[in-house]
Amino acid sequence: MVITGFHSIEEKVRSQKKGTPAGFKIYFSKPGPRVKKILAAAKEAGITCEQADDAKLDQLVSGLDETLRDHRGIVMEMKDGEKKAANLVDFDSWVKTHSGDTDDAGNGESASKRCTVVILDSITDPHNVGAILRSCDQFGASLVVIPEHNSASDIAGNEVIGRTSAGASAWVPVSIVNNLVRATEQLKQAGFWIYGADAGGQNCRTIDFPSKSVLIMGSEGTGIASLLEKQCDTIVSIPTCGKIDSLNVSVAAGVLLYEISACK
C-alpha cells in the first residue's frame, strides 16, 4: 500500500506509536518545510525514512489512481501485513462501554458527554466516505459504523479514502459490521436515539438532538434500506432552496453533524 498527500502521511505517522513495525517506510525527494516536519515525527515513531529521486517516487505511485499520483516529494509505503488500521474498534465492545440508563430525551449519567455515532449504509464511493470521515473528525463523532459488504469499507487500504479524509481516516474510530440493522438495534438498546437522513423528514434545525444520537446516511442512489429505516426514531432533512433536488451525501453529513454538535 502506498500513501500520498501531506495530510494523509502526517496523520498516519501521528497515529503510530514508538516501535512501529518495520513494514512502514517513507521515501522523500525534496526535504521542504512540510516534509521535514513529517520526517521529524516519523523519526520519533521509529519509522524508517529514505531519500530518493523523483523517478523512484513516480515508480512507487504508478499503480495509484491518477488523482493520487501527485506525491509532491514524499510517499509512505506499508506492506500488506500492516494494513489493519489502528482506529478500527470492535463494535460489540464499544456498545457495551457506552451503554447506560438515559431519560426520555436520551440523557443520563452515562451520556453527560455528547456521543454521536454515524452509520454509512451502502456508500460505495471512497471519496464520499473520506469526506464524511473528515467531517466526523471535525465535529467530534465518536464512532463511524460501516457494513462489511456493499460499501467502501477498506479504511486502512484505500488511498482515496485516506487522501479525501485529509488524514482523518487514521483517527476517527471505525467499526466494520456484518449487519447494520442488528447494529442499530444494539445502539437503541444502549440508549441511543436513531435519526435517518432523507428528504421529506423533519427540519434538522427544529430538533434538539440528545447527547446519545445515531445519524444514518444512505446511498445517493437508493437512500437508507427499508429495514434500516424502520429502526429510525425520526427522519431528518436539511432545508434547502436550490434548483437541484438534493445535497451530496458527504455534504449533507457535514451539515447534520454540525447541527448535532451544536446542541447543548
Coordinates of N, CA, C and O in Angstrom, one line a residue, residues 173-240:
P173 N -12.6 6.7 15.1 CA -12.9 5.3 15.4 C -13.9 4.7 14.4 O -14.9 5.4 14.1
V174 N -13.6 3.6 13.9 CA -14.5 2.9 12.9 C -14.7 1.5 13.2 O -13.8 0.8 13.7
S175 N -16.0 1.0 13.1 CA -16.3 -0.4 13.3 C -16.9 -0.9 12.0 O -17.7 -0.3 11.3
I176 N -16.4 -2.1 11.6 CA -17.0 -2.8 10.4 C -17.9 -3.9 10.9 O -17.4 -4.7 11.7
V177 N -19.1 -3.9 10.5 CA -20.1 -4.9 11.0 C -20.7 -5.6 9.8 O -20.7 -5.2 8.7
N178 N -21.3 -6.8 10.2 CA -21.9 -7.6 9.2 C -23.3 -7.2 8.9 O -23.8 -7.4 7.8
N179 N -24.0 -6.7 9.9 CA -25.5 -6.4 9.8 C -25.8 -5.0 10.4 O -25.7 -4.9 11.6
L180 N -26.2 -4.1 9.6 CA -26.4 -2.7 10.1 C -27.7 -2.7 10.9 O -27.8 -1.9 11.9
V181 N -28.7 -3.5 10.6 CA -30.0 -3.5 11.3 C -29.7 -4.0 12.8 O -30.1 -3.4 13.7
R182 N -28.9 -5.1 12.9 CA -28.6 -5.6 14.2 C -27.8 -4.6 15.0 O -28.0 -4.4 16.2
A183 N -26.8 -3.9 14.3 CA -26.0 -2.9 15.0 C -26.9 -1.8 15.5 O -26.7 -1.3 16.6
T184 N -27.8 -1.3 14.7 CA -28.7 -0.2 15.1 C -29.6 -0.7 16.3 O -29.8 0.1 17.2
E185 N -30.1 -1.9 16.3 CA -30.8 -2.4 17.4 C -30.0 -2.4 18.7 O -30.5 -2.0 19.8
Q186 N -28.8 -2.7 18.6 CA -27.9 -2.7 19.8 C -27.7 -1.3 20.3 O -27.7 -1.1 21.5
L187 N -27.6 -0.3 19.4 CA -27.4 1.0 19.8 C -28.7 1.6 20.5 O -28.6 2.3 21.5
K188 N -29.8 1.2 20.0 CA -31.1 1.6 20.6 C -31.2 1.0 22.0 O -31.6 1.7 23.0
Q189 N -30.8 -0.2 22.2 CA -30.8 -0.8 23.5 C -29.8 -0.2 24.4 O -30.0 -0.2 25.7
A190 N -28.8 0.4 23.9 CA -27.8 1.1 24.7 C -28.2 2.6 25.0 O -27.4 3.3 25.6
G191 N -29.4 3.0 24.6 CA -29.9 4.3 24.9 C -29.7 5.4 23.9 O -29.9 6.5 24.1
F192 N -29.3 5.0 22.7 CA -29.2 5.9 21.6 C -30.5 6.2 20.8 O -31.3 5.3 20.7
W193 N -30.7 7.4 20.4 CA -31.8 7.7 19.5 C -31.3 7.7 18.1 O -30.2 8.2 17.8
I194 N -32.2 7.2 17.2 CA -31.7 6.9 15.8 C -32.4 7.9 14.9 O -33.6 8.1 14.8
Y195 N -31.5 8.6 14.1 CA -32.0 9.6 13.1 C -31.5 9.2 11.7 O -30.3 9.0 11.5
G196 N -32.5 9.1 10.8 CA -32.1 8.8 9.4 C -32.2 10.0 8.5 O -33.2 10.8 8.6
A197 N -31.2 10.2 7.7 CA -31.2 11.4 6.8 C -31.9 11.1 5.5 O -31.5 10.2 4.8
D198 N -33.0 11.8 5.2 CA -33.7 11.6 3.9 C -34.6 12.8 3.7 O -34.9 13.6 4.6
A199 N -35.0 13.0 2.4 CA -35.8 14.1 2.0 C -37.2 13.9 2.6 O -37.7 12.8 2.8
G200 N -37.9 15.0 2.9 CA -39.3 14.9 3.4 C -39.4 14.6 4.9 O -40.5 14.4 5.5
G201 N -38.2 14.7 5.6 CA -38.3 14.4 7.1 C -38.4 15.7 7.8 O -38.7 16.8 7.3
Q202 N -38.2 15.6 9.1 CA -38.3 16.8 10.0 C -37.1 17.7 9.8 O -36.0 17.3 9.7
N203 N -37.4 19.0 9.8 CA -36.3 20.0 9.6 C -35.3 19.8 10.7 O -35.6 19.9 11.9
C204 N -34.0 19.6 10.4 CA -33.0 19.3 11.4 C -32.8 20.5 12.3 O -32.3 20.3 13.5
R205 N -33.1 21.7 11.9 CA -33.0 22.9 12.8 C -34.0 22.9 13.9 O -33.8 23.7 14.9
T206 N -35.0 22.1 13.8 CA -36.1 22.1 14.8 C -35.9 21.0 15.9 O -36.6 20.8 16.8
I207 N -34.8 20.2 15.7 CA -34.6 19.0 16.5 C -33.5 19.3 17.6 O -32.4 19.8 17.3
D208 N -33.8 19.0 18.8 CA -32.8 19.1 19.9 C -32.2 17.7 20.1 O -32.7 16.9 20.8
F209 N -31.2 17.5 19.3 CA -30.6 16.1 19.3 C -30.1 15.8 20.7 O -29.3 16.5 21.3
P210 N -30.5 14.6 21.2 CA -30.0 14.2 22.5 C -28.5 13.9 22.5 O -27.9 13.7 21.4
S211 N -27.9 13.7 23.7 CA -26.5 13.5 23.8 C -26.0 12.2 23.2 O -24.9 12.1 22.8
K212 N -26.9 11.2 23.1 CA -26.6 9.9 22.5 C -27.4 9.8 21.3 O -28.6 9.4 21.3
S213 N -26.8 10.2 20.1 CA -27.5 10.2 18.9 C -26.8 9.3 17.8 O -25.6 9.3 17.8
V214 N -27.6 8.7 16.9 CA -27.1 8.0 15.8 C -27.6 8.6 14.5 O -28.8 8.9 14.4
L215 N -26.7 8.9 13.6 CA -27.1 9.5 12.3 C -26.8 8.5 11.2 O -25.7 8.0 11.0
I216 N -27.9 8.1 10.5 CA -27.7 7.1 9.4 C -27.8 7.9 8.1 O -28.7 8.6 7.8
M217 N -26.7 7.7 7.3 CA -26.6 8.3 5.9 C -26.7 7.2 4.9 O -26.0 6.2 5.0
G218 N -27.7 7.3 4.0 CA -27.9 6.3 3.0 C -27.2 6.6 1.7 O -26.7 7.7 1.5
S219 N -27.2 5.6 0.8 CA -26.5 5.9 -0.5 C -27.3 6.9 -1.3 O -28.5 7.1 -1.2
E220 N -26.6 7.6 -2.2 CA -27.2 8.6 -3.0 C -28.2 8.0 -4.0 O -29.1 8.7 -4.4
G221 N -28.0 6.8 -4.4 CA -28.9 6.2 -5.4 C -30.2 5.7 -4.8 O -31.3 5.9 -5.3
T222 N -30.1 4.9 -3.7 CA -31.3 4.3 -3.1 C -31.7 4.7 -1.7 O -32.7 4.3 -1.2
G223 N -30.9 5.6 -1.1 CA -31.2 6.0 0.2 C -31.0 5.0 1.3 O -30.2 4.0 1.1
I224 N -31.6 5.1 2.4 CA -31.5 4.2 3.5 C -32.3 2.9 3.2 O -33.5 3.0 2.8
A225 N -31.8 1.7 3.4 CA -32.5 0.5 3.2 C -33.8 0.5 4.1 O -33.8 1.0 5.2
S226 N -34.8 -0.1 3.5 CA -36.1 -0.1 4.2 C -36.1 -0.7 5.6 O -36.7 -0.1 6.6
L227 N -35.4 -1.8 5.8 CA -35.4 -2.4 7.1 C -34.6 -1.6 8.1 O -34.9 -1.5 9.3
L228 N -33.6 -0.9 7.6 CA -32.8 0.0 8.5 C -33.6 1.3 8.8 O -33.6 1.8 9.9
E229 N -34.4 1.8 7.8 CA -35.2 3.0 8.1 C -36.3 2.7 9.1 O -36.6 3.6 9.9
K230 N -36.8 1.5 9.2 CA -37.8 1.2 10.2 C -37.2 1.3 11.7 O -37.9 1.4 12.6
Q231 N -35.9 1.2 11.8 CA -35.2 1.4 13.1 C -35.1 2.8 13.5 O -34.8 3.1 14.7
C232 N -35.4 3.8 12.6 CA -35.2 5.2 12.9 C -36.3 5.7 13.8 O -37.5 5.4 13.6
D233 N -36.0 6.5 14.8 CA -37.0 7.2 15.6 C -37.5 8.4 14.9 O -38.7 8.8 15.0
T234 N -36.6 9.1 14.1 CA -37.0 10.3 13.3 C -36.3 10.3 12.0 O -35.1 10.0 12.0
I235 N -36.9 10.7 10.9 CA -36.2 11.0 9.7 C -36.0 12.5 9.6 O -36.9 13.3 9.9
V236 N -34.8 12.9 9.4 CA -34.4 14.3 9.4 C -34.0 14.8 8.0 O -33.5 14.0 7.2
S237 N -34.3 16.1 7.7 CA -33.9 16.7 6.4 C -33.3 18.0 6.6 O -33.4 18.7 7.7
I238 N -32.5 18.4 5.6 CA -31.9 19.7 5.7 C -32.7 20.7 4.8 O -32.9 20.4 3.6
P239 N -33.1 21.8 5.3 CA -33.9 22.8 4.5 C -32.9 23.4 3.5 O -31.8 23.9 3.8
T240 N -33.3 23.4 2.2 CA -32.5 24.0 1.1 C -33.4 24.8 0.2 O -34.6 24.7 0.3

